[in-house]
Amino acid sequence: MKLLDIGVLSERSGVPPSTLRYYEEIGLIVSLGRHGLRRQYGPEALTQLALISLGKTAGFSLDEIRGVFGRDGVAELPRAALHARADKLEIQIRKLMTLKDALRHVAECPAESHMECPKFRRLLRAASHSRQPQRRSAGFRADRA
């Protein structure tokens, strides 16, 4: 097995070396040794970093992402949590599309003042209601015995 130097892993993954060291510190990835002072990683680290990036983009915390990696570093993706996150993203996308449409309307609205535009006033009301605290949903972490 050919090990990847931290610099090579950083270059191939696009993740800065400082972030790689942090990910190792919190248990997301594991170095398999050192060559001098430089950490060495197995080729599976590239896949792990891609999964970490995907998880972060989907809105999972690093702690939630850490929960999907088994002791061997292989990901065990919890399908129920993925469905829940996809549902949450779908709702967020709908809200953002509505917001985009409202902003476009307001930008092109013939009313003399935005405050005279009924659609803008509805947008303001909706924005004030969306600030209410929301409950945290089920995480990405797989249940382990």
PDB file of N, CA and C in Angstrom, residues 5-24 28-29 41 45-54 56 62:
ATOM      1  N   ASP A   5       1.782  11.340   1.576  1.00  0.00           N
ATOM      2  CA  ASP A   5       2.339  12.372   2.435  1.00  0.00           C
ATOM      3  C   ASP A   5       1.257  13.428   2.663  1.00  0.00           C
ATOM      4  N   ILE A   6       1.284  14.092   3.790  1.00  0.00           N
ATOM      5  CA  ILE A   6       0.268  15.094   4.118  1.00  0.00           C
ATOM      6  C   ILE A   6       0.157  16.161   3.024  1.00  0.00           C
ATOM      7  N   GLY A   7       1.280  16.548   2.427  1.00  0.00           N
ATOM      8  CA  GLY A   7       1.250  17.546   1.356  1.00  0.00           C
ATOM      9  C   GLY A   7       0.555  17.020   0.115  1.00  0.00           C
ATOM     10  N   VAL A   8       0.798  15.755  -0.221  1.00  0.00           N
ATOM     11  CA  VAL A   8       0.163  15.133  -1.387  1.00  0.00           C
ATOM     12  C   VAL A   8      -1.334  14.977  -1.130  1.00  0.00           C
ATOM     13  N   LEU A   9      -1.684  14.522   0.076  1.00  0.00           N
ATOM     14  CA  LEU A   9      -3.100  14.376   0.423  1.00  0.00           C
ATOM     15  C   LEU A   9      -3.802  15.727   0.360  1.00  0.00           C
ATOM     16  N   SER A  10      -3.153  16.756   0.846  1.00  0.00           N
ATOM     17  CA  SER A  10      -3.713  18.104   0.808  1.00  0.00           C
ATOM     18  C   SER A  10      -3.933  18.550  -0.632  1.00  0.00           C
ATOM     19  N   GLU A  11      -2.946  18.323  -1.469  1.00  0.00           N
ATOM     20  CA  GLU A  11      -3.037  18.734  -2.869  1.00  0.00           C
ATOM     21  C   GLU A  11      -4.149  17.976  -3.596  1.00  0.00           C
ATOM     22  N   ARG A  12      -4.224  16.673  -3.396  1.00  0.00           N
ATOM     23  CA  ARG A  12      -5.227  15.856  -4.095  1.00  0.00           C
ATOM     24  C   ARG A  12      -6.643  16.099  -3.590  1.00  0.00           C
ATOM     25  N   SER A  13      -6.777  16.410  -2.320  1.00  0.00           N
ATOM     26  CA  SER A  13      -8.110  16.582  -1.736  1.00  0.00           C
ATOM     27  C   SER A  13      -8.582  18.027  -1.731  1.00  0.00           C
ATOM     28  N   GLY A  14      -7.634  18.966  -1.802  1.00  0.00           N
ATOM     29  CA  GLY A  14      -7.986  20.374  -1.695  1.00  0.00           C
ATOM     30  C   GLY A  14      -8.194  20.830  -0.259  1.00  0.00           C
ATOM     31  N   VAL A  15      -7.848  19.964   0.692  1.00  0.00           N
ATOM     32  CA  VAL A  15      -7.999  20.283   2.113  1.00  0.00           C
ATOM     33  C   VAL A  15      -6.644  20.738   2.649  1.00  0.00           C
ATOM     34  N   PRO A  16      -6.555  21.912   3.260  1.00  0.00           N
ATOM     35  CA  PRO A  16      -5.273  22.409   3.772  1.00  0.00           C
ATOM     36  C   PRO A  16      -4.670  21.465   4.823  1.00  0.00           C
ATOM     37  N   PRO A  17      -3.330  21.402   4.892  1.00  0.00           N
ATOM     38  CA  PRO A  17      -2.682  20.545   5.896  1.00  0.00           C
ATOM     39  C   PRO A  17      -3.139  20.830   7.321  1.00  0.00           C
ATOM     40  N   SER A  18      -3.385  22.090   7.650  1.00  0.00           N
ATOM     41  CA  SER A  18      -3.838  22.417   9.011  1.00  0.00           C
ATOM     42  C   SER A  18      -5.190  21.767   9.299  1.00  0.00           C
ATOM     43  N   THR A  19      -6.060  21.715   8.303  1.00  0.00           N
ATOM     44  CA  THR A  19      -7.363  21.072   8.468  1.00  0.00           C
ATOM     45  C   THR A  19      -7.191  19.560   8.585  1.00  0.00           C
ATOM     46  N   LEU A  20      -6.267  18.995   7.809  1.00  0.00           N
ATOM     47  CA  LEU A  20      -5.998  17.556   7.913  1.00  0.00           C
ATOM     48  C   LEU A  20      -5.529  17.203   9.326  1.00  0.00           C
ATOM     49  N   ARG A  21      -4.639  18.029   9.874  1.00  0.00           N
ATOM     50  CA  ARG A  21      -4.169  17.774  11.243  1.00  0.00           C
ATOM     51  C   ARG A  21      -5.322  17.889  12.247  1.00  0.00           C
ATOM     52  N   TYR A  22      -6.200  18.873  12.028  1.00  0.00           N
ATOM     53  CA  TYR A  22      -7.359  19.032  12.905  1.00  0.00           C
ATOM     54  C   TYR A  22      -8.287  17.829  12.782  1.00  0.00           C
ATOM     55  N   TYR A  23      -8.566  17.389  11.568  1.00  0.00           N
ATOM     56  CA  TYR A  23      -9.423  16.219  11.368  1.00  0.00           C
ATOM     57  C   TYR A  23      -8.825  14.992  12.059  1.00  0.00           C
ATOM     58  N   GLU A  24      -7.513  14.881  12.028  1.00  0.00           N
ATOM     59  CA  GLU A  24      -6.864  13.761  12.717  1.00  0.00           C
ATOM     60  C   GLU A  24      -7.020  13.921  14.237  1.00  0.00           C
ATOM     61  N   LEU A  28     -11.455  12.146  12.769  1.00  0.00           N
ATOM     62  CA  LEU A  28     -12.111  11.926  11.484  1.00  0.00           C
ATOM     63  C   LEU A  28     -11.243  11.120  10.522  1.00  0.00           C
ATOM     64  N   ILE A  29      -9.943  11.335  10.572  1.00  0.00           N
ATOM     65  CA  ILE A  29      -9.008  10.577   9.747  1.00  0.00           C
ATOM     66  C   ILE A  29      -7.854  10.130  10.639  1.00  0.00           C
ATOM     67  N   TYR A  41      -0.654   9.086   5.187  1.00  0.00           N
ATOM     68  CA  TYR A  41      -2.033   8.597   5.223  1.00  0.00           C
ATOM     69  C   TYR A  41      -2.223   7.522   4.166  1.00  0.00           C
ATOM     70  N   ALA A  45      -7.932   7.721   2.842  1.00  0.00           N
ATOM     71  CA  ALA A  45      -8.141   9.061   3.401  1.00  0.00           C
ATOM     72  C   ALA A  45      -8.779   9.992   2.374  1.00  0.00           C
ATOM     73  N   LEU A  46      -8.487   9.780   1.094  1.00  0.00           N
ATOM     74  CA  LEU A  46      -9.113  10.610   0.056  1.00  0.00           C
ATOM     75  C   LEU A  46     -10.629  10.403   0.034  1.00  0.00           C
ATOM     76  N   THR A  47     -11.062   9.155   0.152  1.00  0.00           N
ATOM     77  CA  THR A  47     -12.491   8.863   0.189  1.00  0.00           C
ATOM     78  C   THR A  47     -13.113   9.438   1.452  1.00  0.00           C
ATOM     79  N   GLN A  48     -12.427   9.289   2.581  1.00  0.00           N
ATOM     80  CA  GLN A  48     -12.945   9.832   3.841  1.00  0.00           C
ATOM     81  C   GLN A  48     -13.103  11.344   3.747  1.00  0.00           C
ATOM     82  N   LEU A  49     -12.122  12.024   3.146  1.00  0.00           N
ATOM     83  CA  LEU A  49     -12.204  13.481   3.015  1.00  0.00           C
ATOM     84  C   LEU A  49     -13.344  13.890   2.092  1.00  0.00           C
ATOM     85  N   ALA A  50     -13.585  13.107   1.045  1.00  0.00           N
ATOM     86  CA  ALA A  50     -14.708  13.401   0.153  1.00  0.00           C
ATOM     87  C   ALA A  50     -16.027  13.249   0.904  1.00  0.00           C
ATOM     88  N   LEU A  51     -16.145  12.210   1.740  1.00  0.00           N
ATOM     89  CA  LEU A  51     -17.360  12.021   2.543  1.00  0.00           C
ATOM     90  C   LEU A  51     -17.531  13.141   3.561  1.00  0.00           C
ATOM     91  N   ILE A  52     -16.440  13.575   4.156  1.00  0.00           N
ATOM     92  CA  ILE A  52     -16.498  14.685   5.112  1.00  0.00           C
ATOM     93  C   ILE A  52     -17.000  15.946   4.407  1.00  0.00           C
ATOM     94  N   SER A  53     -16.457  16.218   3.233  1.00  0.00           N
ATOM     95  CA  SER A  53     -16.865  17.394   2.469  1.00  0.00           C
ATOM     96  C   SER A  53     -18.348  17.321   2.097  1.00  0.00           C
ATOM     97  N   LEU A  54     -18.773  16.152   1.640  1.00  0.00           N
ATOM     98  CA  LEU A  54     -20.175  15.965   1.277  1.00  0.00           C
ATOM     99  C   LEU A  54     -21.076  16.162   2.500  1.00  0.00           C
ATOM    100  N   LYS A  56     -20.443  17.894   5.242  1.00  0.00           N
ATOM    101  CA  LYS A  56     -20.454  19.307   5.630  1.00  0.00           C
ATOM    102  C   LYS A  56     -21.356  20.114   4.703  1.00  0.00           C
ATOM    103  N   LEU A  62     -19.283  18.193  12.145  1.00  0.00           N
ATOM    104  CA  LEU A  62     -18.146  17.265  12.141  1.00  0.00           C
ATOM    105  C   LEU A  62     -18.351  16.140  13.144  1.00  0.00           C
TER     106      LEU A  62
END
